[in-house]
Amino acid sequence: VTLAGSMGNFELNVFKPMIIHNVLESIILLSDSVTNFTTYLLKDLNANKEKIERDQNASLMLVTALGPIIGYDKATLVAKKAHEENTILEKACIELGYLSKEEFEKAMDPTKMLEPKE
C-alpha cells in the first residue's frame, strides 16, 4: 500500500525548470521596469522651485513657528484667519497686528523647523 504523496519529493525536480523560468522572467521584468522608470521619469527630473516656495509660504503648518513668539492663542487666530480668507500667514498676521513684516520674516524660517530643538 502506498500513501498519497509519499513520492512527492520527486515532483519538485519536474517543476524546477518552470520555477527557474518564472524567476528569470520576473528578474527581466523588474530590470526592464527599473530601466524604463529611470529613462522616462528620473532622467532630467527637476524640482519646480517656484511652486515649492509658493506652496511652502501658503502652508498653514508654519504657524507653529509663531507660537513661541506671539503665543498659542494668537497663532491659532492667525491660522484661522488665513484659512478662512484663503490667504498666507504673513498677510493674516500683519492684518491682525501681531507682528510687523520684518518680525514675521525673522520668525518664519522653515529651515529652522527641520530638526528638533533643545
PDB file of C-alpha atoms in Angstrom:
ATOM      1  CA  VAL A   1       0.000   0.000   0.000  1.00  0.00           C
ATOM      2  CA  THR A   2       1.415   3.380  -0.986  1.00  0.00           C
ATOM      3  CA  LEU A   3       0.496   6.519   0.844  1.00  0.00           C
ATOM      4  CA  ALA A   4      -0.671   9.569  -1.068  1.00  0.00           C
ATOM      5  CA  GLY A   5       2.187  11.997  -1.673  1.00  0.00           C
ATOM      6  CA  SER A   6       4.850   9.669  -0.327  1.00  0.00           C
ATOM      7  CA  MET A   7       6.864  10.110  -3.520  1.00  0.00           C
ATOM      8  CA  GLY A   8       6.176  13.862  -3.785  1.00  0.00           C
ATOM      9  CA  ASN A   9       9.819  14.749  -3.286  1.00  0.00           C
ATOM     10  CA  PHE A  10      10.496  13.701  -6.897  1.00  0.00           C
ATOM     11  CA  GLU A  11       7.849  16.054  -8.287  1.00  0.00           C
ATOM     12  CA  LEU A  12       9.970  19.091  -7.379  1.00  0.00           C
ATOM     13  CA  ASN A  13      12.581  18.000  -9.919  1.00  0.00           C
ATOM     14  CA  VAL A  14       9.933  18.060 -12.650  1.00  0.00           C
ATOM     15  CA  PHE A  15       8.892  21.627 -11.785  1.00  0.00           C
ATOM     16  CA  LYS A  16      12.399  23.094 -11.277  1.00  0.00           C
ATOM     17  CA  PRO A  17      12.771  24.219 -14.917  1.00  0.00           C
ATOM     18  CA  MET A  18       9.413  26.014 -14.708  1.00  0.00           C
ATOM     19  CA  ILE A  19      10.374  27.656 -11.386  1.00  0.00           C
ATOM     20  CA  ILE A  20      13.704  28.806 -12.826  1.00  0.00           C
ATOM     21  CA  HIS A  21      11.975  30.118 -15.969  1.00  0.00           C
ATOM     22  CA  ASN A  22       9.495  32.141 -13.890  1.00  0.00           C
ATOM     23  CA  VAL A  23      12.223  33.567 -11.622  1.00  0.00           C
ATOM     24  CA  LEU A  24      14.291  34.635 -14.639  1.00  0.00           C
ATOM     25  CA  GLU A  25      11.224  36.146 -16.311  1.00  0.00           C
ATOM     26  CA  SER A  26      10.474  38.112 -13.128  1.00  0.00           C
ATOM     27  CA  ILE A  27      14.064  39.377 -12.979  1.00  0.00           C
ATOM     28  CA  ILE A  28      13.851  40.530 -16.607  1.00  0.00           C
ATOM     29  CA  LEU A  29      10.517  42.297 -15.981  1.00  0.00           C
ATOM     30  CA  LEU A  30      11.897  44.032 -12.905  1.00  0.00           C
ATOM     31  CA  SER A  31      15.070  45.048 -14.726  1.00  0.00           C
ATOM     32  CA  ASP A  32      13.088  46.470 -17.654  1.00  0.00           C
ATOM     33  CA  SER A  33      10.805  48.323 -15.246  1.00  0.00           C
ATOM     34  CA  VAL A  34      13.735  49.951 -13.447  1.00  0.00           C
ATOM     35  CA  THR A  35      15.346  50.895 -16.764  1.00  0.00           C
ATOM     36  CA  ASN A  36      12.134  52.463 -18.087  1.00  0.00           C
ATOM     37  CA  PHE A  37      11.474  54.237 -14.778  1.00  0.00           C
ATOM     38  CA  THR A  38      14.934  55.767 -14.921  1.00  0.00           C
ATOM     39  CA  THR A  39      14.767  56.639 -18.622  1.00  0.00           C
ATOM     40  CA  TYR A  40      11.277  58.102 -18.766  1.00  0.00           C
ATOM     41  CA  LEU A  41      10.832  59.569 -15.286  1.00  0.00           C
ATOM     42  CA  LEU A  42      14.026  60.210 -13.364  1.00  0.00           C
ATOM     43  CA  LYS A  43      16.173  61.406 -16.261  1.00  0.00           C
ATOM     44  CA  ASP A  44      16.008  65.212 -16.475  1.00  0.00           C
ATOM     45  CA  LEU A  45      13.688  65.407 -13.462  1.00  0.00           C
ATOM     46  CA  ASN A  46      13.960  68.815 -11.775  1.00  0.00           C
ATOM     47  CA  ALA A  47      12.239  70.397  -8.826  1.00  0.00           C
ATOM     48  CA  ASN A  48       9.868  73.272  -9.553  1.00  0.00           C
ATOM     49  CA  LYS A  49      11.431  75.645  -7.015  1.00  0.00           C
ATOM     50  CA  GLU A  50       8.910  78.426  -7.594  1.00  0.00           C
ATOM     51  CA  LYS A  51       5.971  76.110  -6.855  1.00  0.00           C
ATOM     52  CA  ILE A  52       7.735  74.627  -3.826  1.00  0.00           C
ATOM     53  CA  GLU A  53       8.329  78.097  -2.385  1.00  0.00           C
ATOM     54  CA  ARG A  54       4.760  79.197  -3.152  1.00  0.00           C
ATOM     55  CA  ASP A  55       3.298  76.077  -1.518  1.00  0.00           C
ATOM     56  CA  GLN A  56       5.625  76.416   1.443  1.00  0.00           C
ATOM     57  CA  ASN A  57       4.575  80.011   2.053  1.00  0.00           C
ATOM     58  CA  ALA A  58       0.906  79.037   1.777  1.00  0.00           C
ATOM     59  CA  SER A  59       1.213  76.182   4.277  1.00  0.00           C
ATOM     60  CA  LEU A  60      -0.748  76.744   7.472  1.00  0.00           C
ATOM     61  CA  MET A  61       1.565  74.280   9.215  1.00  0.00           C
ATOM     62  CA  LEU A  62       4.152  77.057   9.517  1.00  0.00           C
ATOM     63  CA  VAL A  63       2.025  78.758  12.149  1.00  0.00           C
ATOM     64  CA  THR A  64       3.754  76.543  14.709  1.00  0.00           C
ATOM     65  CA  ALA A  65       6.829  78.775  14.360  1.00  0.00           C
ATOM     66  CA  LEU A  66       4.774  81.732  15.607  1.00  0.00           C
ATOM     67  CA  GLY A  67       3.661  80.013  18.812  1.00  0.00           C
ATOM     68  CA  PRO A  68       6.743  80.826  20.906  1.00  0.00           C
ATOM     69  CA  ILE A  69       6.700  84.454  19.705  1.00  0.00           C
ATOM     70  CA  ILE A  70       3.054  85.547  19.811  1.00  0.00           C
ATOM     71  CA  GLY A  71       1.559  82.729  21.859  1.00  0.00           C
ATOM     72  CA  TYR A  72      -0.585  79.741  21.004  1.00  0.00           C
ATOM     73  CA  ASP A  73      -3.931  81.562  21.077  1.00  0.00           C
ATOM     74  CA  LYS A  74      -2.824  84.343  18.738  1.00  0.00           C
ATOM     75  CA  ALA A  75      -1.113  81.846  16.416  1.00  0.00           C
ATOM     76  CA  THR A  76      -4.390  79.935  16.270  1.00  0.00           C
ATOM     77  CA  LEU A  77      -6.237  83.106  15.274  1.00  0.00           C
ATOM     78  CA  VAL A  78      -3.652  83.798  12.568  1.00  0.00           C
ATOM     79  CA  ALA A  79      -4.074  80.296  11.115  1.00  0.00           C
ATOM     80  CA  LYS A  80      -7.866  80.535  11.304  1.00  0.00           C
ATOM     81  CA  LYS A  81      -7.914  83.927   9.553  1.00  0.00           C
ATOM     82  CA  ALA A  82      -5.514  82.738   6.838  1.00  0.00           C
ATOM     83  CA  HIS A  83      -7.620  79.629   6.270  1.00  0.00           C
ATOM     84  CA  GLU A  84     -10.967  81.430   6.185  1.00  0.00           C
ATOM     85  CA  GLU A  85      -9.695  84.153   3.844  1.00  0.00           C
ATOM     86  CA  ASN A  86      -7.606  81.737   1.739  1.00  0.00           C
ATOM     87  CA  THR A  87      -4.511  83.880   2.212  1.00  0.00           C
ATOM     88  CA  ILE A  88      -0.998  83.386   3.555  1.00  0.00           C
ATOM     89  CA  LEU A  89       0.033  83.512   7.205  1.00  0.00           C
ATOM     90  CA  GLU A  90       2.143  86.620   6.739  1.00  0.00           C
ATOM     91  CA  LYS A  91      -0.790  88.690   5.500  1.00  0.00           C
ATOM     92  CA  ALA A  92      -3.102  87.402   8.239  1.00  0.00           C
ATOM     93  CA  CYS A  93      -0.554  88.036  10.996  1.00  0.00           C
ATOM     94  CA  ILE A  94       0.164  91.570   9.806  1.00  0.00           C
ATOM     95  CA  GLU A  95      -3.535  92.389   9.402  1.00  0.00           C
ATOM     96  CA  LEU A  96      -4.207  91.202  12.949  1.00  0.00           C
ATOM     97  CA  GLY A  97      -1.362  93.450  14.132  1.00  0.00           C
ATOM     98  CA  TYR A  98       0.578  90.739  15.940  1.00  0.00           C
ATOM     99  CA  LEU A  99       3.871  91.187  14.066  1.00  0.00           C
ATOM    100  CA  SER A 100       5.382  93.572  11.528  1.00  0.00           C
ATOM    101  CA  LYS A 101       6.556  92.289   8.170  1.00  0.00           C
ATOM    102  CA  GLU A 102      10.180  92.277   9.366  1.00  0.00           C
ATOM    103  CA  GLU A 103       9.348  90.448  12.597  1.00  0.00           C
ATOM    104  CA  PHE A 104       7.311  87.875  10.712  1.00  0.00           C
ATOM    105  CA  GLU A 105      10.082  87.209   8.184  1.00  0.00           C
ATOM    106  CA  LYS A 106      12.606  86.840  11.007  1.00  0.00           C
ATOM    107  CA  ALA A 107      10.358  84.368  12.857  1.00  0.00           C
ATOM    108  CA  MET A 108       9.311  82.411   9.774  1.00  0.00           C
ATOM    109  CA  ASP A 109      12.341  80.393   8.714  1.00  0.00           C
ATOM    110  CA  PRO A 110      11.122  76.920   7.700  1.00  0.00           C
ATOM    111  CA  THR A 111      14.675  75.562   7.666  1.00  0.00           C
ATOM    112  CA  LYS A 112      14.769  76.020  11.458  1.00  0.00           C
ATOM    113  CA  MET A 113      11.803  73.660  11.707  1.00  0.00           C
ATOM    114  CA  LEU A 114      13.569  70.715  10.081  1.00  0.00           C
ATOM    115  CA  GLU A 115      15.028  69.242  13.239  1.00  0.00           C
ATOM    116  CA  PRO A 116      14.197  69.097  16.945  1.00  0.00           C
ATOM    117  CA  LYS A 117      15.374  71.895  19.187  1.00  0.00           C
ATOM    118  CA  GLU A 118      16.614  71.660  22.746  1.00  0.00           C
TER     119      GLU A 118
END
